[in-house]
Amino acid sequence: EPEVTQTPSHQVTQMGQEVILRCVPISNHLYFYWYRQILGQKVEFLVSFYNNEISEKSEIFDDQFSVERPDGSNFTLKIRSTKLEDSAMYFCASSEWGVVGEKLFFGSGTQLSVL
Amino acid sequence: GDSVTQMEGPVTLSEEAFLTINCTYTATGYPSLFWYVQYPGEGLQLLLKATKADDKGSNKGFEATYRKETTSFHLEKGSVQVSDSAVYFCALEPQETSGSRLTFGEGTQLTVNP
């Protein structure tokens, strides 16, 4: 089965630094997502992206966050100035049509640790 | 707003035992309901889904029935295997949206011992 690939698997950074988390969605998919899971808490939606623009974002996704599809294959999440509370597992996902009830394909996640 | 509540975890069972993981939800209308599973070191994978009331989703011996009257989507399996050890997430997608914005439950860690 096709896979969503995320790199790196672990990222350690100092508070205030910028980080970029990278994802390669499935090649024929059109919709892309970022979710995160803080340790011991629920998986939370951050943002969805379609046709080179954000289609929906949660209240978590403030001005410190941005997403980009810099080329035909990568999808990135940037955090401009990391805070301790940004420490979490970040999951990228993609889907083909973005319709209700459709299956999402998730990557294995990037564990971000902010020190 | 929408929410999903899963039973308190973790759950530890012996092989061939019966499994139930409870999931209840709060949402308007008729959301789509999902169970995702995360095996160690892997991403979340769709296990099964149901998109309308009274639908039963099934896969790999797991089943869950969409119960509108009790706003529930409990996951069941008649005989678990060691290979079923994983974290199980219940999730919903609102009826009125597109773009697959999922609301997840807390996740339930299942450990099956031989």
Coordinates of C-alpha atoms in Angstrom, one line a residue, chain B residues 4-109:
Chain B
V4 CA -15.1 11.8 21.1
T5 CA -14.6 9.9 24.4
Q6 CA -13.0 6.5 24.6
M7 CA -12.9 4.1 27.5
E8 CA -10.1 4.5 30.0
G9 CA -7.0 2.5 29.1
P10 CA -4.7 0.7 28.9
V11 CA -6.3 -2.7 28.2
T12 CA -4.5 -6.0 28.7
L13 CA -6.0 -9.3 27.5
S14 CA -4.9 -12.8 27.0
E15 CA -4.8 -14.2 23.5
E16 CA -8.3 -15.4 22.2
A17 CA -10.1 -13.1 24.7
F18 CA -13.0 -11.0 23.7
L19 CA -12.3 -7.3 23.2
T20 CA -14.5 -4.3 23.6
I21 CA -13.3 -0.7 23.5
N22 CA -16.0 1.8 24.1
C23 CA -16.4 5.0 22.1
T24 CA -19.1 7.6 22.5
Y25 CA -19.3 10.9 20.6
T26 CA -21.0 14.3 20.7
A27 CA -21.8 15.9 17.3
T28 CA -24.7 17.4 15.4
G29 CA -26.3 15.6 12.6
Y30 CA -24.8 12.4 11.3
P31 CA -21.0 12.4 11.5
S32 CA -18.9 9.7 9.9
L33 CA -17.2 7.5 12.5
F34 CA -13.9 5.7 12.3
W35 CA -11.5 3.5 14.1
Y36 CA -7.8 4.0 13.4
V37 CA -5.0 1.8 14.7
Q38 CA -1.4 2.6 15.4
Y39 CA 1.1 -0.2 15.6
P40 CA 4.4 0.4 17.3
G41 CA 6.6 2.7 15.2
E42 CA 4.0 3.2 12.5
G43 CA 1.4 5.9 11.5
L44 CA -2.3 5.7 12.2
Q45 CA -4.1 3.3 9.8
L46 CA -7.8 3.2 9.1
L47 CA -9.2 0.0 10.6
L48 CA -12.9 0.5 9.8
K49 CA -15.5 3.1 9.3
A50 CA -19.3 3.7 9.2
T51 CA -20.8 6.7 7.5
K52 CA -24.5 6.4 8.5
A53 CA -26.6 5.3 11.4
D54 CA -26.9 1.5 11.9
D55 CA -24.0 0.8 9.5
K56 CA -21.5 -1.8 10.7
G57 CA -17.9 -1.4 9.8
S58 CA -15.7 -4.5 9.8
N59 CA -12.1 -5.4 9.0
K60 CA -9.6 -8.0 10.2
G61 CA -12.2 -9.6 12.6
F62 CA -12.9 -6.2 14.2
E63 CA -16.5 -4.7 14.1
A64 CA -18.2 -1.6 15.2
T65 CA -21.8 -0.5 14.7
Y66 CA -22.9 3.2 14.4
R67 CA -25.5 3.6 17.1
K68 CA -27.2 7.0 16.7
E69 CA -29.6 6.4 19.6
T70 CA -26.7 5.9 22.1
T71 CA -24.1 8.1 20.1
S72 CA -21.7 5.2 20.3
F73 CA -19.3 3.3 18.0
H74 CA -17.8 0.5 20.2
L75 CA -15.1 -1.6 18.8
E76 CA -15.3 -5.4 19.2
K77 CA -13.3 -8.5 18.3
G78 CA -14.3 -12.0 19.3
S79 CA -10.8 -13.4 19.7
V80 CA -7.7 -11.2 19.9
Q81 CA -4.2 -12.1 18.8
V82 CA -0.8 -10.9 20.0
S83 CA -0.5 -9.1 16.7
D84 CA -3.5 -6.9 17.7
S85 CA -1.4 -5.1 20.3
A86 CA -1.5 -1.5 19.3
V87 CA -3.2 1.9 20.2
Y88 CA -6.8 2.2 18.9
F89 CA -8.3 5.6 18.2
C90 CA -11.9 6.4 17.7
A91 CA -12.6 9.4 15.5
L92 CA -15.4 11.4 13.9
E93 CA -15.8 13.6 10.9
P94 CA -18.6 16.2 10.9
Q95 CA -21.4 15.7 8.4
E96 CA -21.3 19.2 7.0
T97 CA -17.6 19.5 6.3
S98 CA -15.3 18.2 3.6
G99 CA -11.5 18.0 3.8
S100 CA -11.4 15.3 6.4
R101 CA -11.1 17.2 9.6
L102 CA -11.1 14.4 12.2
T103 CA -11.8 14.7 15.9
F104 CA -10.1 11.9 17.8
G105 CA -10.6 10.2 21.1
E106 CA -7.8 9.7 23.6
G107 CA -6.6 6.4 22.2
T108 CA -6.7 3.1 24.0
Q109 CA -3.5 1.0 24.4

